[in-house]
N, CA, C and O of each residue as an XYZ file, in Angstrom:
480
protein
N      29.599    112.474     36.639
C      29.851    113.109     35.295
C      28.630    112.568     34.434
O      28.238    111.409     34.567
N      28.126    113.344     33.663
C      27.055    113.058     32.859
C      27.755    113.019     31.404
O      28.550    113.896     31.066
N      27.381    111.872     30.516
C      27.984    111.796     29.366
C      27.008    112.628     28.405
O      25.782    112.736     28.437
N      27.978    113.188     27.525
C      27.275    114.230     26.414
C      27.230    113.530     24.853
O      28.053    112.660     24.569
N      26.403    113.891     24.058
C      26.428    113.560     22.774
C      27.609    114.333     21.970
O      28.071    113.786     20.969
N      28.034    115.418     22.331
C      29.163    116.152     21.630
C      30.509    116.215     22.604
O      30.743    117.165     23.350
N      31.222    115.222     22.491
C      32.702    115.294     23.266
C      33.610    116.161     22.943
O      34.656    116.256     23.585
N      33.327    116.921     21.888
C      34.443    117.756     21.149
C      34.701    119.140     22.122
O      34.500    120.195     21.519
N      34.987    119.227     23.095
C      34.843    120.370     24.115
C      36.161    121.096     23.691
O      37.093    120.429     23.241
N      36.249    122.403     23.821
C      37.583    123.073     23.387
C      38.760    122.400     24.409
O      38.549    121.912     25.519
N      39.783    122.493     23.859
C      40.911    121.687     24.401
C      41.079    122.329     25.688
O      41.326    121.535     26.597
N      40.994    123.912     26.107
C      41.425    125.038     27.025
C      40.686    124.296     28.073
O      41.297    123.919     29.073
N      39.179    124.008     27.900
C      38.236    123.137     29.014
C      38.898    122.111     29.413
O      39.258    122.036     30.588
N      39.170    121.164     28.531
C      39.882    120.022     29.044
C      40.828    119.918     29.646
O      40.908    119.169     30.620
N      41.943    120.771     29.140
C      43.260    121.078     29.987
C      42.766    121.630     31.533
O      43.261    121.203     32.576
N      41.842    122.516     31.475
C      41.342    123.153     32.903
C      40.993    122.038     33.925
O      41.339    121.950     35.103
N      40.243    121.231     33.199
C      39.586    120.234     34.130
C      40.210    118.852     34.458
O      39.835    118.082     35.342
N      41.307    118.667     33.517
C      41.778    117.102     33.494
C      42.227    116.805     34.816
O      41.812    115.782     35.362
N      43.273    117.810     35.585
C      43.903    117.193     36.636
C      42.778    116.834     37.818
O      42.854    115.778     38.446
N      41.912    117.644     38.015
C      40.665    117.636     38.891
C      39.945    116.203     38.563
O      39.729    115.314     39.386
N      39.689    116.190     37.453
C      38.600    114.852     36.911
C      39.636    113.576     36.865
O      39.221    112.475     37.228
N      40.691    113.704     36.512
C      41.579    112.489     36.635
C      41.567    112.168     38.177
O      41.031    111.144     38.600
N      42.114    112.988     38.912
C      41.959    112.600     40.363
C      40.792    112.066     41.018
O      40.812    111.213     41.905
N      39.488    112.775     40.387
C      38.183    111.982     40.783
C      38.212    110.689     40.474
O      37.998    109.831     41.331
N      38.472    110.410     39.258
C      38.401    109.192     38.956
C      39.383    108.220     39.847
O      38.817    107.302     40.441
N      40.450    108.313     39.955
C      41.202    107.630     40.838
C      40.853    107.377     42.323
O      41.025    106.313     42.918
N      40.355    108.475     42.809
C      39.728    108.613     43.930
C      38.409    107.876     44.117
O      38.164    107.462     45.250
N      37.550    107.668     43.160
C      36.290    106.900     43.149
C      36.497    105.230     42.719
O      35.738    104.342     43.106
N      37.673    105.022     41.851
C      37.981    103.759     41.229
C      39.254    103.148     41.360
O      39.652    102.161     40.741
N      39.919    103.871     42.290
C      41.301    103.434     42.291
C      41.271    101.991     43.130
O      40.238    101.617     43.685
N      42.391    101.294     43.162
C      43.657    101.647     42.517
C      43.232    100.975     41.141
O      42.608     99.927     40.972
N      43.710    101.809     40.263
C      43.657    101.787     38.770
C      44.840    102.187     37.919
O      45.868    102.554     38.488
N      44.781    102.149     36.713
C      45.830    102.586     35.776
C      45.314    103.734     34.665
O      44.124    103.990     34.481
N      46.179    104.236     34.114
C      46.252    105.409     33.511
C      44.915    105.123     32.403
O      43.889    105.805     32.394
N      45.183    104.003     31.527
C      44.266    103.400     30.393
C      42.887    103.594     30.913
O      42.112    104.303     30.271
N      42.477    102.976     32.125
C      41.136    102.990     32.586
C      40.759    104.281     32.917
O      39.621    104.593     32.564
N      41.485    105.203     33.565
C      41.362    106.688     33.852
C      40.783    107.192     32.494
O      39.605    107.532     32.598
N      41.229    107.304     31.449
C      41.087    107.484     30.101
C      39.759    107.108     29.545
O      38.962    107.848     28.969
N      39.648    105.820     29.814
C      38.337    105.387     29.317
C      36.936    106.006     30.136
O      35.910    106.390     29.575
N      37.154    105.992     31.363
C      36.404    106.490     32.371
C      36.136    107.793     31.923
O      34.935    107.986     31.738
N      36.802    108.663     31.711
C      36.823    110.325     31.480
C      36.087    110.397     30.151
O      35.201    111.245     30.052
N      36.376    109.535     29.028
C      35.663    109.337     27.922
C      34.237    108.971     28.032
O      33.390    109.638     27.438
N      33.873    107.790     28.870
C      32.696    107.508     29.080
C      31.925    108.571     29.753
O      30.704    108.631     29.608
N      32.584    109.422     30.490
C      31.798    110.440     31.047
C      31.377    111.412     30.343
O      30.578    112.227     30.806
N      31.835    111.479     29.142
C      31.591    112.649     28.169
C      32.500    113.629     27.908
O      32.213    114.648     27.280
N      33.842    113.327     28.456
C      34.898    114.416     28.355
C      35.549    114.044     27.094
O      36.366    114.909     26.778
N      35.503    113.344     26.489
C      36.151    113.443     25.059
C      37.324    112.485     25.267
O      37.635    111.994     26.352
N      37.896    112.292     24.172
C      39.237    111.109     24.133
C      40.372    112.014     25.130
O      40.565    113.209     24.910
N      40.986    111.371     26.091
C      42.265    111.998     26.526
C      43.446    111.005     26.172
O      43.599    109.851     26.573
N      44.187    111.697     25.380
C      45.378    110.778     24.872
C      46.423    110.533     25.980
O      46.704    111.402     26.807
N      47.010    109.254     25.956
C      48.045    108.930     27.010
C      49.125    110.257     27.263
O      49.341    110.851     28.320
N      49.567    110.435     26.248
C      50.605    111.612     26.231
C      50.571    113.139     26.895
O      51.452    113.980     27.077
N      48.906    113.099     27.214
C      48.327    114.229     27.924
C      48.118    113.722     29.219
O      48.516    114.459     30.121
N      47.505    112.467     29.609
C      47.188    111.933     30.868
C      48.454    111.459     31.678
O      48.560    111.737     32.873
N      49.232    110.872     31.130
C      50.348    110.458     32.081
C      51.015    111.494     32.552
O      51.458    111.227     33.669
N      51.324    112.712     32.145
C      52.062    113.584     32.654
C      51.396    114.135     33.967
O      52.037    114.351     34.995
N      50.075    114.336     33.832
C      49.091    114.774     34.642
C      48.981    113.782     35.956
O      49.021    114.191     37.117
N      48.862    112.644     35.632
C      49.181    111.451     36.839
C      50.519    111.684     37.506
O      50.763    111.446     38.689
N      51.350    112.173     36.615
C      52.725    112.062     37.375
C      52.794    113.495     38.211
O      53.588    113.548     39.150
N      52.124    114.456     37.952
C      52.134    115.555     38.597
C      51.302    115.407     39.860
O      51.600    115.978     40.909
N      50.345    114.692     39.728
C      49.322    114.359     40.892
C      50.292    113.666     42.073
O      50.371    114.007     43.253
N      50.997    112.595     41.391
C      51.848    111.936     42.391
C      52.849    112.831     42.952
O      53.146    112.820     44.147
N      53.458    113.745     41.936
C      54.577    114.557     42.601
C      53.928    115.566     43.673
O      54.727    116.241     44.322
N      52.717    115.713     43.889
C      51.852    116.664     44.839
C      51.795    115.917     45.914
O      51.665    116.459     47.011
N      51.891    114.369     45.777
C      51.567    113.615     46.859
C      50.334    113.055     47.108
O      50.143    112.243     48.013
N      49.372    113.503     46.247
C      47.966    113.036     45.833
C      47.741    111.702     45.451
O      46.673    111.178     45.767
N      48.830    110.895     44.636
C      48.625    109.805     44.349
C      49.717    109.070     44.610
O      50.825    109.603     44.556
N      49.554    107.588     44.968
C      50.760    106.613     45.034
C      50.635    105.937     43.776
O      49.588    105.823     43.138
N      51.934    105.428     43.407
C      51.858    104.632     42.152
C      52.973    103.370     42.517
O      53.915    103.402     43.309
N      52.514    102.281     41.662
C      53.482    101.246     41.848
C      53.430    100.159     40.400
O      52.326    100.034     39.869
N      54.290     99.611     39.964
C      54.290     98.685     38.838
C      53.695     97.258     39.094
O      54.034     96.554     40.045
N      53.000     96.994     38.379
C      52.248     95.311     38.338
C      52.814     94.735     37.013
O      52.849     95.434     36.000
N      53.202     93.612     37.029
C      53.777     92.749     36.028
C      52.438     92.451     35.242
O      51.341     92.438     35.800
N      52.628     92.215     33.908
C      51.612     92.023     32.954
C      51.567     90.483     32.720
O      52.533     89.732     32.857
N      50.172     90.077     32.306
C      50.091     88.822     32.292
C      50.626     88.328     30.800
O      49.831     88.304     29.861
N      51.705     88.022     30.667
C      52.172     87.564     29.243
C      52.782     89.018     28.586
O      53.535     88.856     27.626
N      52.584     90.095     28.917
C      52.698     91.205     28.207
C      53.520     92.388     29.311
O      54.046     92.163     30.401
N      53.407     93.515     28.656
C      54.256     94.635     29.854
C      53.284     94.834     30.821
O      52.058     94.737     30.767
N      54.039     95.126     31.706
C      53.512     95.731     33.266
C      52.664     97.039     32.815
O      52.494     97.606     31.736
N      52.215     97.253     34.127
C      51.562     98.553     34.039
C      51.562     99.234     35.401
O      51.397     98.655     36.475
N      51.779    100.613     35.210
C      51.878    101.389     36.423
C      50.108    101.616     37.098
O      49.128    102.057     36.498
N      50.220    101.121     38.547
C      48.781    101.225     39.135
C      48.849    102.252     39.780
O      49.981    102.509     40.187
N      47.870    103.127     40.103
C      47.801    104.655     41.001
C      46.548    104.339     41.593
O      45.577    103.819     41.045
N      46.726    104.855     43.243
C      45.829    105.356     43.995
C      45.912    106.499     44.726
O      46.976    107.061     44.985
N      44.824    106.870     45.072
C      44.746    108.231     45.612
C      45.191    108.210     47.268
O      44.692    107.378     48.025
N      46.023    109.054     47.663
C      46.273    109.157     49.103
C      45.358    109.758     49.917
O      44.506    110.299     49.212
N      45.141    109.912     51.107
C      44.470    110.588     52.066
C      44.622    111.989     51.644
O      43.574    112.632     51.588
N      45.791    112.632     51.316
C      46.001    113.762     51.009
C      45.080    114.253     49.491
O      44.661    115.378     49.220
N      44.967    113.044     48.714
C      44.494    113.333     47.409
C      42.921    113.356     47.601
O      42.184    113.948     46.813
N      42.461    112.658     48.719
C      41.046    112.591     48.964
C      40.506    114.175     49.311
O      39.656    114.866     48.751
N      41.415    114.444     50.528
C      41.183    115.806     50.729
C      41.265    117.093     49.745
O      40.482    118.041     49.682
N      42.312    116.874     49.081
C      42.555    117.973     47.749
C      41.370    117.860     47.100
O      40.714    118.894     46.970
N      40.894    116.729     46.612
C      39.903    116.681     45.632
C      38.464    117.136     46.164
O      37.625    117.557     45.367
N      38.240    117.055     47.332
C      37.036    117.723     47.934
C      37.370    119.184     48.018
O      36.455    119.969     47.771
N      38.568    119.666     48.337
C      38.689    121.211     48.328
C      38.729    122.033     46.759
O      38.390    123.192     46.520
N      39.244    121.035     45.856
C      39.125    121.503     44.663
C      37.815    121.362     43.905
O      37.437    122.328     43.244
N      37.010    120.136     43.941
C      35.743    120.431     43.608
C      34.807    121.315     44.020
O      33.790    121.615     43.395
N      35.198    121.792     45.224
C      34.208    122.927     45.830
C      34.663    124.399     45.462
O      33.919    125.379     45.442
N      35.982    124.381     45.182
C      36.397    125.822     44.470
C      35.746    125.804     43.138
O      35.193    126.805     42.681
N      35.820    124.512     42.425
C      35.472    124.454     40.936
C      34.018    124.929     41.005
O      33.670    125.872     40.294
N      33.248    124.389     41.734
C      31.857    124.618     41.825
C      31.473    126.253     41.942
O      30.478    126.740     41.405
N      32.391    126.966     42.698
C      32.199    128.308     42.878
C      32.785    128.898     41.583
O      32.247    129.948     41.229
N      33.701    128.470     40.865
C      34.145    129.198     39.830
C      33.175    128.986     38.589
O      32.997    129.809     37.691
N      32.606    127.792     38.694
C      31.701    127.593     37.403
C      30.362    128.264     37.795
O      29.554    128.426     36.880
N      30.048    128.646     38.947
C      29.040    129.433     39.408
C      28.944    131.043     38.805
O      28.072    131.733     38.276
N      30.280    131.199     39.186
C      30.710    132.724     38.740
C      30.460    132.916     37.305
O      29.818    133.873     36.872
N      31.030    131.899     36.498
C      31.243    131.957     34.939
C      29.635    131.893     34.429
O      29.211    132.488     33.438
N      28.812    131.014     35.351
C      27.297    130.994     34.658
C      26.653    132.437     35.159
O      25.720    132.948     34.539
N      27.117    132.922     36.096
C      26.539    134.228     36.524
C      26.872    135.427     35.309
O      26.020    136.239     34.948
N      28.005    135.383     34.862
C      28.840    136.319     33.850
C      27.619    136.018     32.625
O      26.818    136.847     32.193
N      27.748    134.578     32.223
C      27.147    134.297     30.931
C      25.851    134.725     30.908
O      25.468    135.320     29.901
N      25.020    134.523     31.914
C      23.265    134.809     32.407
C      23.052    136.323     32.422
O      21.896    136.741     32.343
N      24.027    137.138     32.514
C      23.602    138.466     33.148
C      23.269    139.274     31.935
O      24.067    139.194     31.001
N      22.373    139.926     31.818
C      21.867    140.940     30.764
C      22.604    141.732     30.315
O      23.321    142.168     31.216
N      22.896    142.324     29.034
C      23.681    143.181     28.620
C      23.037    144.584     29.109
O      21.858    144.839     29.353
N      24.323    145.515     29.185
C      23.834    146.604     29.803
C      23.036    147.437     28.729
O      23.274    147.287     27.530
N      22.090    148.312     29.182
C      21.301    149.014     28.218
C      21.972    149.915     27.176
O      21.617    150.136     26.018
N      22.960    150.354     27.817
C      23.784    151.371     26.748
C      24.500    150.646     25.601
O      24.696    151.181     24.510
N      24.971    149.097     25.983
C      25.548    148.368     25.271
C      24.742    147.831     24.080
O      25.358    147.348     23.130
N      23.337    147.888     24.073
C      22.853    147.314     23.038
C      22.156    148.509     21.913
O      21.642    148.138     20.858
C-alpha cells in the first residue's frame, strides 16, 4: 500500500476495504495485535482507524476462521490479544484481493468512460 498526503478518505471507502486490508496486514506482519494493525494501516495512507472500528473487524475475521487469537500478558500492564492469520486466512486474502482488483478495474472503467454524445 502506498502512503498518501490526504488520508481523509470517505468513510464508506474505508469501511469497504477495512476487513481485507486488516487481514492483509495480519497475513504480512502477524502475529500482531490490533494497535499495530491500526498503525500500519495509517502508515499505508488509509487514515486513522479507531479501535472501536478495527476490533470488531478482527473479531469477524476470527469468527470466519481467518484469524486465530490468544492473550499475551503485559509487562507490568494489561495484556493484549495477539492475532495470527490461519491458512484459510491467507487463501481468503488471495481470493479477495483478486476480486477487489477486478472491482476497482470495473469502477475505473466507468469513471474513465467518455459521456454519451446526447448527454452533453
